[in-house]
XYZ file of C-alpha atoms in Angstrom:
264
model
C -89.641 25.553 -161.175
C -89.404 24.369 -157.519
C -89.098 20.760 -158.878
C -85.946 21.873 -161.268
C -84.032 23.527 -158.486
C -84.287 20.577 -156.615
C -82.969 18.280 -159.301
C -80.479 20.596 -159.988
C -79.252 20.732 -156.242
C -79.380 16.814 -156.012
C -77.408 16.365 -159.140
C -74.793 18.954 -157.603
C -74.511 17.535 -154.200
C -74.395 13.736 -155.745
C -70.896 13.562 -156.606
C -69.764 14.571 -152.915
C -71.876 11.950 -151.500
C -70.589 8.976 -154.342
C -66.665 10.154 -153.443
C -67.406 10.193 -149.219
C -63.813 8.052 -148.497
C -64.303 4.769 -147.026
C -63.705 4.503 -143.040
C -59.782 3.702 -142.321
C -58.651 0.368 -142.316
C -55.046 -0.274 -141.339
C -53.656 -3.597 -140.873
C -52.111 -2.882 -137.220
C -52.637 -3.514 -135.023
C -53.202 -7.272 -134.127
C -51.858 -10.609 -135.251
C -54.350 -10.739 -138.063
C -54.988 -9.256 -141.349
C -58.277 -7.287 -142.267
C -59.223 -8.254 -145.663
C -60.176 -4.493 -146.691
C -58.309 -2.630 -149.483
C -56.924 0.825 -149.882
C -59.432 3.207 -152.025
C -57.705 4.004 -155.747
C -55.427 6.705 -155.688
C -55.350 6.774 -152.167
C -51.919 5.629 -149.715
C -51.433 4.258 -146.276
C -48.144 4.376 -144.123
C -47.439 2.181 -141.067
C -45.047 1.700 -138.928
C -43.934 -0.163 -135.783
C -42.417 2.450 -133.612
C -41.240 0.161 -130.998
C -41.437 -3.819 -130.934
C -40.183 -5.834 -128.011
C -40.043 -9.381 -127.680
C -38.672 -12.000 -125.249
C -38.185 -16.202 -126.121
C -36.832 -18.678 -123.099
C -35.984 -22.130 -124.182
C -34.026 -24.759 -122.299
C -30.135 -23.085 -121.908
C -31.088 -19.440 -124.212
C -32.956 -16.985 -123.623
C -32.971 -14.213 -126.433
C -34.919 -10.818 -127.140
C -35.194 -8.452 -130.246
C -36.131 -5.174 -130.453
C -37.720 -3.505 -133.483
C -38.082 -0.072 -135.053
C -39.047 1.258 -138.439
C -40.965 -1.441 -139.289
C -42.711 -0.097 -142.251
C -45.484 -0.863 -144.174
C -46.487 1.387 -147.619
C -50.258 0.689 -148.800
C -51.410 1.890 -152.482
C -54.970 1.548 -154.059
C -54.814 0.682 -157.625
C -57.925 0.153 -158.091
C -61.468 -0.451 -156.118
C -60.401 -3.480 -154.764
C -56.753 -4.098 -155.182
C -54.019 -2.799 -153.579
C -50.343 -3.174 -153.569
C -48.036 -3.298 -150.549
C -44.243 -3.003 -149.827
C -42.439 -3.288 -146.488
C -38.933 -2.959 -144.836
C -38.069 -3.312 -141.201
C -35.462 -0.535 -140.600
C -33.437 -1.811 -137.485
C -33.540 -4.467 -135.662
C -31.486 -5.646 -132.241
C -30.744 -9.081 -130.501
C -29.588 -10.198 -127.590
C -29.186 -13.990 -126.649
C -28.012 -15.434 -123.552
C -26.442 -18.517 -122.800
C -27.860 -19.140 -119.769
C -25.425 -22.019 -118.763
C -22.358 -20.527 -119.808
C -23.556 -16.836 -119.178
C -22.484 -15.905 -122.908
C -23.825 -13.193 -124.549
C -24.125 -12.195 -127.647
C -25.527 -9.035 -129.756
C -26.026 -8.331 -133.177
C -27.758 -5.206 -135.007
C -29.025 -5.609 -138.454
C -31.664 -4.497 -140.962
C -34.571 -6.503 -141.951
C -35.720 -8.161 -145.080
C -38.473 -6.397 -147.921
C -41.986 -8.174 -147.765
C -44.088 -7.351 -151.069
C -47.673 -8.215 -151.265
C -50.979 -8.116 -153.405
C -54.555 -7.777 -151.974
C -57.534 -8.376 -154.069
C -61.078 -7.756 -152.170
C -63.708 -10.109 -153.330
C -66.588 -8.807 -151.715
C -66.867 -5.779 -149.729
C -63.700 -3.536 -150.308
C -64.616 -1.142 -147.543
C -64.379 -4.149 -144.724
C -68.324 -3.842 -144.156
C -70.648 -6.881 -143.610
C -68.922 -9.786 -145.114
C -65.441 -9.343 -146.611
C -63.376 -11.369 -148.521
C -59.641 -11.266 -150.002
C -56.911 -12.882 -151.507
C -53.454 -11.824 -150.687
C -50.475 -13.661 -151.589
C -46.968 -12.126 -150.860
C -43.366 -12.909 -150.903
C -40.331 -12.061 -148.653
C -36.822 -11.207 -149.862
C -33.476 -11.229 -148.003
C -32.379 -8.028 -147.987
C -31.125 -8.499 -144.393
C -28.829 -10.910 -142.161
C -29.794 -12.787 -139.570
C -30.973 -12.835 -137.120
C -33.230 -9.993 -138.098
C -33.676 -11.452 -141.970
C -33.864 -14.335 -142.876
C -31.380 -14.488 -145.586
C -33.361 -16.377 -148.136
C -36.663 -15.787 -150.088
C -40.122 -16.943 -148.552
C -43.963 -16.569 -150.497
C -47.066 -17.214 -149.177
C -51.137 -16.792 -149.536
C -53.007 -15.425 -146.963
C -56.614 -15.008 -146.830
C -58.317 -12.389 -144.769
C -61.930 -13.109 -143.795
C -63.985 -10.343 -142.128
C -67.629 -10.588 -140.567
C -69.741 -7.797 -139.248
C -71.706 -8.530 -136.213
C -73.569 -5.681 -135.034
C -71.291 -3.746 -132.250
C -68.694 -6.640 -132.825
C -66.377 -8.255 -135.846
C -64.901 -11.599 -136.176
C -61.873 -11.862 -138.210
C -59.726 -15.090 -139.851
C -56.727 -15.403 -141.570
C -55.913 -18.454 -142.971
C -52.313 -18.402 -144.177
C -49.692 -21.063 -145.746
C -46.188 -20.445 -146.542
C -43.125 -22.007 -148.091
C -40.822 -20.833 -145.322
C -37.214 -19.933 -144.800
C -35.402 -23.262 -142.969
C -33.705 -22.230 -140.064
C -30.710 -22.962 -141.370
C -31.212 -20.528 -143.805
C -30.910 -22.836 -146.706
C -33.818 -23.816 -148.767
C -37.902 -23.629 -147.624
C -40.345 -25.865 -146.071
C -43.919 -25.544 -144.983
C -45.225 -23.089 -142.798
C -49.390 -23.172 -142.230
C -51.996 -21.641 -140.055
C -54.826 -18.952 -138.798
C -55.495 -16.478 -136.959
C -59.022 -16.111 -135.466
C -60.346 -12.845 -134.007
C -62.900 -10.560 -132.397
C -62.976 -7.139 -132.637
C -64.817 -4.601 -130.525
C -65.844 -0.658 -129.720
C -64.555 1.114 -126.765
C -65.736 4.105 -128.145
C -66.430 6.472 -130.565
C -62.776 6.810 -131.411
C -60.852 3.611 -129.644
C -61.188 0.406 -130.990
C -60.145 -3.057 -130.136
C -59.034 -7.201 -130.761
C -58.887 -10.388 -129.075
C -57.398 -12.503 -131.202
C -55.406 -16.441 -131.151
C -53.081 -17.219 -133.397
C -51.789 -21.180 -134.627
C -48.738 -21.885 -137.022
C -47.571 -25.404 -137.397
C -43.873 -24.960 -138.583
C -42.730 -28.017 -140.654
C -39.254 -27.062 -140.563
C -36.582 -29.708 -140.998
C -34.696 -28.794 -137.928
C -37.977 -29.626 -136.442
C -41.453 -29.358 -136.387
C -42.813 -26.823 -134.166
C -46.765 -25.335 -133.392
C -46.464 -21.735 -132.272
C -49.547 -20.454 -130.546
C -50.045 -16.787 -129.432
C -53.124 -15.054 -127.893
C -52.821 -11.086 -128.267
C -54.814 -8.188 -127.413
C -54.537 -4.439 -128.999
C -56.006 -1.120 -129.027
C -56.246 1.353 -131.898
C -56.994 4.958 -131.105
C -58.141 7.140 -134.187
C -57.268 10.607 -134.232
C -59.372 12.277 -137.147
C -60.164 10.314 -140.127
C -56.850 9.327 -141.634
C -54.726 9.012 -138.464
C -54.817 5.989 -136.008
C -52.142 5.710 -132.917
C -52.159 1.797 -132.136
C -50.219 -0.413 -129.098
C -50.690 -4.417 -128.395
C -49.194 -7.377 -126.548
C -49.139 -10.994 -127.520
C -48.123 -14.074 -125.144
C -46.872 -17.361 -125.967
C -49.037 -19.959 -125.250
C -46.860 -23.151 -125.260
C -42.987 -23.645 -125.113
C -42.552 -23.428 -128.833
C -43.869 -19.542 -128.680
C -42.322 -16.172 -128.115
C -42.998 -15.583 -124.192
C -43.969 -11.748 -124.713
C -44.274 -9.015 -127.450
C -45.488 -5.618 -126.858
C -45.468 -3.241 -129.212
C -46.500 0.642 -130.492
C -47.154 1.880 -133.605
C -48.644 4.453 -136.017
C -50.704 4.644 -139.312
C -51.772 7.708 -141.806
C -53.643 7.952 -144.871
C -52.947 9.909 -147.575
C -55.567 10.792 -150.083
């Protein structure tokens, strides 16, 4: 009798244990992208609350400021999820620094839509492995969008260490030209590590390299960044970072806030 009631209470407290949700995985902060995937059925929103950056080049010097940049995450199944995103508003400011001309322009930014397909290890644990190709389209003017369609592959690597993470994102892209008239190539990675502060705060150091092939010119842009992510409950993480430039053809400084939620 003793050993029924014991089967019977294992086979009732089984399913809660199998549907225990996965830890949260957003993709902010940082400049890379984890290669975990949203459980099925379940949703993540993110959004940039504020995003500040500031370029210098010989004669302009130009900054943007962000908001509403939005990012919706849907599980479709175990390991595949689908994305959208919009940026909602977007401001920037360039000055002539010769003639002392300024100029300003406010616009919306452009949808991004993206797959990701986990290979192995949906949840992010141990060693995890995705594909995730994407495409951009110009549903905004410049400067904000870029006024022309762009699609690339990305692929998120992710490596448990212990207390520590390391993180790459290889990435190529057939990019907008800056002229905003046809596409060139566009490649690169991000490598990362990722680290406890505590129970609740997390954080990334990560490096960034993009060699631009753009016919205007070719270009390497290399950024180092640093971000926090503080998790409030299990579904909720508050998030703020700052990247630097780390050559002339790189944004000087970007800081930036943001929020993400899960919705099961």
């Amino acid at each position: 009798m003793r050993g029924f009631l014991f089967a019977a209470a294992w086979l009732a407290t089984a399913p809660v244990l199998a549907s225990e949700p996965r830890d949260l995985c957003p993709d902010r902060p940082g400049l890379g992208t984890p290669a975990c995937t949203v459980e099925r059925g379940d949703a993540v929103f993110e959004i940039g609350l504020a995003d500040w950056t500031r370029d210098s080049s010989p004669g302009l010097r130009s900054e943007q400021f962000l908001t509403g940049d939005a990012l919706l995450r849907f599980g479709l199944n175990d390991t595949l999820e689908a994305q959208m995103g919009w940026t909602a508003y977007g401001r920037v400011r360039e000055r002539d620094t010769l003639s002392g001309t300024t100029t300003r322009a406010s616009r919306f930014g452009d949808v991004s839509l993206a797959l990701r397909q986990n290979l192995r290890n949906p949840d992010g644990g141990g060693f995890s492995l995705a594909l995730m190709p994407y495409a951009n389209l110009p549903s905004g003017r410049a400067p904000v969008g870029a006024e022309d369609w762009s699609a690339g592959l990305r692929l998120p690597i992710s490596i448990e260490l212990g207390t520590v993470s390391l993180g790459f994102t290889p990435q190529v892209e057939a990019a907008v030209d800056g002229d905003g008239d046809g596409r060139h190539l566009s490649y690169g990675s991000v490598a990362g590590l990722g680290f406890g502060v505590s129970d609740t705060v997390s954080g990334s150091f990560e490096v960034s390299l993009t060699r631009d092939r753009d016919p205007e010119g070719h270009v390497t842009e290399a950024l180092a960044g640093l971000s926090f992510g503080w998790q409030r409950g299990e579904d909720a993480q508050w998030d703020a970072g700052v990247n630097a430039g780390l050559n002339d053809d790189s944004p000087d400084l970007q800081i930036y806030v943001g929020y993400a939620r899960r919705f099961r």
